[in-house]
Coordinates of C-alpha atoms in Angstrom, one line a residue:
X1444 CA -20.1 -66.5 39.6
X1445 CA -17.7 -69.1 40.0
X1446 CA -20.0 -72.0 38.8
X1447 CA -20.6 -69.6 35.4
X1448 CA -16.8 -69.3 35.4
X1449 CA -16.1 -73.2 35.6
X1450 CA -18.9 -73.9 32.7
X1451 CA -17.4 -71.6 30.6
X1452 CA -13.5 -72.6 30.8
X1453 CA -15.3 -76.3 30.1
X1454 CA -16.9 -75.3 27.2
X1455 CA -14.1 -73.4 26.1
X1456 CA -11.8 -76.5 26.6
X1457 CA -14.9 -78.6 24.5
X1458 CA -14.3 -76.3 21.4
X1459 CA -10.6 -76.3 21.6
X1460 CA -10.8 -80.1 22.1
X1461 CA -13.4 -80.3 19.1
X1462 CA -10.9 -78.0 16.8
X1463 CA -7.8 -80.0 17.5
X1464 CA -9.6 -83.3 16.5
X1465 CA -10.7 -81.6 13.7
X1466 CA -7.1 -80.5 12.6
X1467 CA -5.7 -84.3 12.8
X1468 CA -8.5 -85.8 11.1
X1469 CA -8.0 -83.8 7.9
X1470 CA -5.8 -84.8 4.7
X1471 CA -3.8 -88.0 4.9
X1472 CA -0.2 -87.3 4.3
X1473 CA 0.8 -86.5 0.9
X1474 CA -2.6 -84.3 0.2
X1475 CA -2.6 -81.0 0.2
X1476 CA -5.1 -78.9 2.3
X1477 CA -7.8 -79.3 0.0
X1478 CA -7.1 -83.2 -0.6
X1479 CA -4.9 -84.4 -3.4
X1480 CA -3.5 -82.6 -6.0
X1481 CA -5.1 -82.8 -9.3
X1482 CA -4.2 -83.0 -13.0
X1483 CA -6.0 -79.7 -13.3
X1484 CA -3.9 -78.2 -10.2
X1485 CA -0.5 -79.0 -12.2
X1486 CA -1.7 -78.4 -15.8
X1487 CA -2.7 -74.7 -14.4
X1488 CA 0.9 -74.6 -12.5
X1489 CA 2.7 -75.6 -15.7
X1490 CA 0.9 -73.2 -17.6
X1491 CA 1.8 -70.3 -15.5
X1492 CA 5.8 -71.6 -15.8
X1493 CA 5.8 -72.0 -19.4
X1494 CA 4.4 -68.1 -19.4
X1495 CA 7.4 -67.0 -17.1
X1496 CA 9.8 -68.9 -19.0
X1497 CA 8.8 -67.1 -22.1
X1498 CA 10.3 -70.3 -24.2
X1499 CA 11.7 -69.7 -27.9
X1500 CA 10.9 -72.0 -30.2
X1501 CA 14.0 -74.3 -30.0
X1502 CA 13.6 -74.7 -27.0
X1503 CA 9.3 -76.1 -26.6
X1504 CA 10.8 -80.0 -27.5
X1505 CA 12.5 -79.8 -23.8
X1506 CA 9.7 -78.4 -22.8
X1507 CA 7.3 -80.5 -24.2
X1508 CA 8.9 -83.6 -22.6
X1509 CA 9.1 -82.5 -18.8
X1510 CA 5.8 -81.3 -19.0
X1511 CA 4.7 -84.6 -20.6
X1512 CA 6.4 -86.0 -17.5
X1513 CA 5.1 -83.6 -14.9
X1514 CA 1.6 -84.8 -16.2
X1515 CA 2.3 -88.5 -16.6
X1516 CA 3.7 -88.8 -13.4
X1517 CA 0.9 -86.9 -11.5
X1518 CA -1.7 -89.3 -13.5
X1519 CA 0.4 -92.2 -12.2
X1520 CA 0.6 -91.0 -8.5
X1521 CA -3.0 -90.2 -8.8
X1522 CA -3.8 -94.3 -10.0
X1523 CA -2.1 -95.3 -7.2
X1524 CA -3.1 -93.6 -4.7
X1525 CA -6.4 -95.0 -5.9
X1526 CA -5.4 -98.8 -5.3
X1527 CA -4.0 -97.6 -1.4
X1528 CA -5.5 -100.8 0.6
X1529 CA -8.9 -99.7 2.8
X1530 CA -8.3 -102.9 5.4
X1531 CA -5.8 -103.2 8.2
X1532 CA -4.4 -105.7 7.0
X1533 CA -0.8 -104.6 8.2
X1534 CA 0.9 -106.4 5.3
X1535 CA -1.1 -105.2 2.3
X1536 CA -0.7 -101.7 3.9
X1537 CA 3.3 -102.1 4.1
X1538 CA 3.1 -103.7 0.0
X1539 CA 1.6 -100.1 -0.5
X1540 CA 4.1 -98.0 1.3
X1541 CA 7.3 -100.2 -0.8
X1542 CA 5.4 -99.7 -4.0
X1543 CA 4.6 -95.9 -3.0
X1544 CA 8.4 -95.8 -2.3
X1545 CA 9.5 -97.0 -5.4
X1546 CA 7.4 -95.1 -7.7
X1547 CA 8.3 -91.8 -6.0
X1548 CA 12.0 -93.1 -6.8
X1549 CA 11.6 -93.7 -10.4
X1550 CA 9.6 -90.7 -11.0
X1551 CA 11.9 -88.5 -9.1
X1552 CA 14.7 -90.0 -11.8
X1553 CA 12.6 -89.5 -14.9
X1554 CA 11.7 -86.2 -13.6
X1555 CA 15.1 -84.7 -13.1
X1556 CA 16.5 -86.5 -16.3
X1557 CA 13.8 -84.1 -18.4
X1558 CA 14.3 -80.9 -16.0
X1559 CA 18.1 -81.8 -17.1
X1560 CA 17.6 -81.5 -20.9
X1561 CA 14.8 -78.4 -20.4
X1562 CA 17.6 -76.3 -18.6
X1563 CA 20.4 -76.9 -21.1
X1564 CA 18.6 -75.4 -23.6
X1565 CA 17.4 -72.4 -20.9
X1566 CA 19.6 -69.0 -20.6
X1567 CA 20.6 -67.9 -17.0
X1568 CA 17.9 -65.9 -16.7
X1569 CA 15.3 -69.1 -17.4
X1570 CA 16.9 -70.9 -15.6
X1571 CA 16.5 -68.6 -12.4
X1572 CA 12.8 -69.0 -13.2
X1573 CA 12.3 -72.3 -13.3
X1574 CA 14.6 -72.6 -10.0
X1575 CA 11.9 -70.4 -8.2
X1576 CA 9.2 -72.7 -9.2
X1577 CA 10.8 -75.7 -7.8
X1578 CA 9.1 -78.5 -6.5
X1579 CA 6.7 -77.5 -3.6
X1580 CA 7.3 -74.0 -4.3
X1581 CA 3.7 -72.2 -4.0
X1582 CA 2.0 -69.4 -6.2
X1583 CA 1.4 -65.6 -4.9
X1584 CA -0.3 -62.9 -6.4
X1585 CA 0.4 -64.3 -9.9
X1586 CA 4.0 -65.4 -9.2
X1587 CA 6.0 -67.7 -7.2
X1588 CA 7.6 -67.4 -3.9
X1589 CA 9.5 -69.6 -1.3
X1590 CA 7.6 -70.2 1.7

């Protein structure tokens, strides 16, 4: 009875050994838990704003441009994601991380500079909107919700 016992608290510690390596060998930082995010992924996300927002016509130019730039950006991060160095060469690896850095900067600034001019042409109750789908913010049964 004890010998049964022993083998099965090992095999119980091999699965739970097997499950945590298979926990920290999933996404690389910055993916979600399906991988990356995709054009697809945001188009559909700012799709289901603009809906919420219910925008009036004088107001689609703003929106127009931050989506533009919600989109551009994306495609961007996307690229250069693609040209992340595969070697261990320490050096190109670091290159990577400053250029990473920088680009999240800048797009961070462009981003907010047409989020500016979108909610100056928003009433109150737009605005409250678009604050609830703010960056990160993830989608529930059809609507947002912090979490």
């Amino acid at each position: 009875m004890k010998l049964r016992m022993t083998l099965m608290a090992l095999a119980l510690a091999g699965v739970l050994g097997s499950g945590t390596a298979l926990a920290h060998s999933g996404p690389r930082h910055g993916d979600g838990p399906r991988g990356p995010v995709t054009i697809e992924q945001v188009s559909k996300r700012l799709n289901v704003l603009k809906g919420e927002l219910r925008l009036q016509p004088a107001q689609m130019n703003a929106w127009n441009a931050f989506e533009a730039k919600i989109v551009s950006n994306t495609e961007a991060r996307l690229k250069l994601r693609e040209s992340r160095p595969r070697s261990d060469d320490r050096d190109a690896r670091m290159d990577f991380r400053v250029r990473v850095m920088k680009f999240k900067a800048q797009a961070a600034e462009e981003t907010l500079a047409a989020r500016k001019a979108l909610v100056a042409t928003l009433s109150p109750e737009q605005k409250a909107t678009l604050d609830r789908f703010g960056p990160g913010r993830k989608m529930r049964h059809g609507g947002p919700y912090r979490g």
